[in-house]
């Protein structure tokens, strides 16, 4: 069974060992052909607390770690240029 992976941007790292990641899904409207963007937020496990706001990260689906956490951080694709 293939493991689900998603690429997103970190929008919050205020919690201990947890990050909030925004994932955008772009699709074309079936009738009007306009490109629409759906955004979804996921809570992900960051064991080493290495992520900062604005980082582009790769997430992987895993077993439930808490009530809302079902994703874990695999790698940081690119660091943010924002100074925090």
mmCIF file of C-alpha atoms in Angstrom:
data_model
loop_
_atom_site.group_PDB
_atom_site.id
_atom_site.type_symbol
_atom_site.label_atom_id
_atom_site.label_comp_id
_atom_site.label_asym_id
_atom_site.label_seq_id
_atom_site.Cartn_x
_atom_site.Cartn_y
_atom_site.Cartn_z
ATOM 1 C CA UNK A 1 0.000 0.000 0.000
ATOM 2 C CA UNK A 2 1.564 3.339 -1.009
ATOM 3 C CA UNK A 3 2.122 5.940 1.675
ATOM 4 C CA UNK A 4 0.440 9.319 1.172
ATOM 5 C CA UNK A 5 2.777 12.298 1.015
ATOM 6 C CA UNK A 6 1.951 16.001 0.689
ATOM 7 C CA UNK A 7 4.002 19.179 0.204
ATOM 8 C CA UNK A 8 2.929 22.297 2.082
ATOM 9 C CA UNK A 9 3.988 25.475 3.853
ATOM 10 C CA UNK A 10 4.314 25.847 7.632
ATOM 11 C CA UNK A 11 1.932 28.503 8.974
ATOM 12 C CA UNK A 12 2.415 27.931 12.720
ATOM 13 C CA UNK A 13 4.992 26.315 15.004
ATOM 14 C CA UNK A 14 3.753 27.577 18.382
ATOM 15 C CA UNK A 15 2.930 24.125 19.795
ATOM 16 C CA UNK A 16 5.423 21.687 21.258
ATOM 17 C CA UNK A 17 6.579 19.161 18.620
ATOM 18 C CA UNK A 18 3.651 20.135 16.364
ATOM 19 C CA UNK A 19 3.416 22.302 13.261
ATOM 20 C CA UNK A 20 0.417 23.508 11.259
ATOM 21 C CA UNK A 21 0.901 23.051 7.517
ATOM 22 C CA UNK A 22 -1.164 24.667 4.741
ATOM 23 C CA UNK A 23 -1.658 22.517 1.648
ATOM 24 C CA UNK A 24 -3.142 24.032 -1.520
ATOM 25 C CA UNK A 25 -5.070 21.952 -4.029
ATOM 26 C CA UNK A 26 -5.495 23.625 -7.436
ATOM 27 C CA UNK A 27 -8.156 22.382 -9.835
ATOM 28 C CA UNK A 28 -10.132 23.580 -12.816
ATOM 29 C CA UNK A 29 -13.839 24.301 -12.482
ATOM 30 C CA UNK A 30 -15.741 21.716 -14.584
ATOM 31 C CA UNK A 31 -18.018 24.267 -16.283
ATOM 32 C CA UNK A 32 -16.236 27.623 -16.190
ATOM 33 C CA UNK A 33 -12.648 26.353 -16.575
ATOM 34 C CA UNK A 34 -11.425 28.807 -13.942
ATOM 35 C CA UNK A 35 -8.549 27.617 -11.781
ATOM 36 C CA UNK A 36 -9.693 27.367 -8.179
ATOM 37 C CA UNK A 37 -7.584 26.903 -5.057
ATOM 38 C CA UNK A 38 -8.724 24.906 -2.044
ATOM 39 C CA UNK A 39 -6.625 25.236 1.101
ATOM 40 C CA UNK A 40 -6.541 22.719 3.918
ATOM 41 C CA UNK A 41 -4.633 22.837 7.209
ATOM 42 C CA UNK A 42 -3.026 19.759 8.752
ATOM 43 C CA UNK A 43 -1.370 19.254 12.124
ATOM 44 C CA UNK A 44 1.932 17.416 11.748
ATOM 45 C CA UNK A 45 4.469 15.951 14.158
ATOM 46 C CA UNK A 46 7.875 17.700 14.220
ATOM 47 C CA UNK A 47 9.985 15.664 16.654
ATOM 48 C CA UNK A 48 13.095 17.876 16.579
ATOM 49 C CA UNK A 49 11.188 21.198 16.342
ATOM 50 C CA UNK A 50 13.299 22.343 13.370
ATOM 51 C CA UNK A 51 10.586 24.033 11.287
ATOM 52 C CA UNK A 52 9.895 27.746 11.150
ATOM 53 C CA UNK A 53 6.992 29.672 9.674
ATOM 54 C CA UNK A 54 7.196 29.835 5.879
ATOM 55 C CA UNK A 55 9.271 26.651 5.395
ATOM 56 C CA UNK A 56 8.227 24.308 2.588
ATOM 57 C CA UNK A 57 7.960 20.786 4.012
ATOM 58 C CA UNK A 58 7.174 17.215 2.965
ATOM 59 C CA UNK A 59 4.617 15.379 5.127
ATOM 60 C CA UNK A 60 3.858 11.686 5.320
ATOM 61 C CA UNK A 61 0.692 10.082 6.626
ATOM 62 C CA UNK A 62 1.118 7.985 9.779
ATOM 63 C CA UNK A 63 -0.876 6.430 12.604
ATOM 64 C CA UNK A 64 -2.953 8.791 14.768
ATOM 65 C CA UNK A 65 -0.641 10.576 17.201
ATOM 66 C CA UNK A 66 -3.386 12.645 18.871
ATOM 67 C CA UNK A 67 -6.975 13.724 18.253
ATOM 68 C CA UNK A 68 -6.077 15.743 15.116
ATOM 69 C CA UNK A 69 -2.482 14.754 14.310
ATOM 70 C CA UNK A 70 -2.133 12.114 11.543
ATOM 71 C CA UNK A 71 0.894 13.430 9.622
ATOM 72 C CA UNK A 72 4.606 13.539 10.395
ATOM 73 C CA UNK A 73 7.407 15.673 9.008
ATOM 74 C CA UNK A 74 9.687 13.820 6.576
ATOM 75 C CA UNK A 75 11.960 16.644 5.413
ATOM 76 C CA UNK A 76 12.255 20.381 5.023
ATOM 77 C CA UNK A 77 12.367 21.077 1.277
ATOM 78 C CA UNK A 78 13.290 24.751 1.529
ATOM 79 C CA UNK A 79 13.859 27.095 4.460
ATOM 80 C CA UNK A 80 11.962 30.354 4.714
ATOM 81 C CA UNK A 81 13.645 33.656 3.984
ATOM 82 C CA UNK A 82 11.575 35.266 6.765
ATOM 83 C CA UNK A 83 13.475 36.186 9.909
ATOM 84 C CA UNK A 84 11.648 35.001 13.026
#
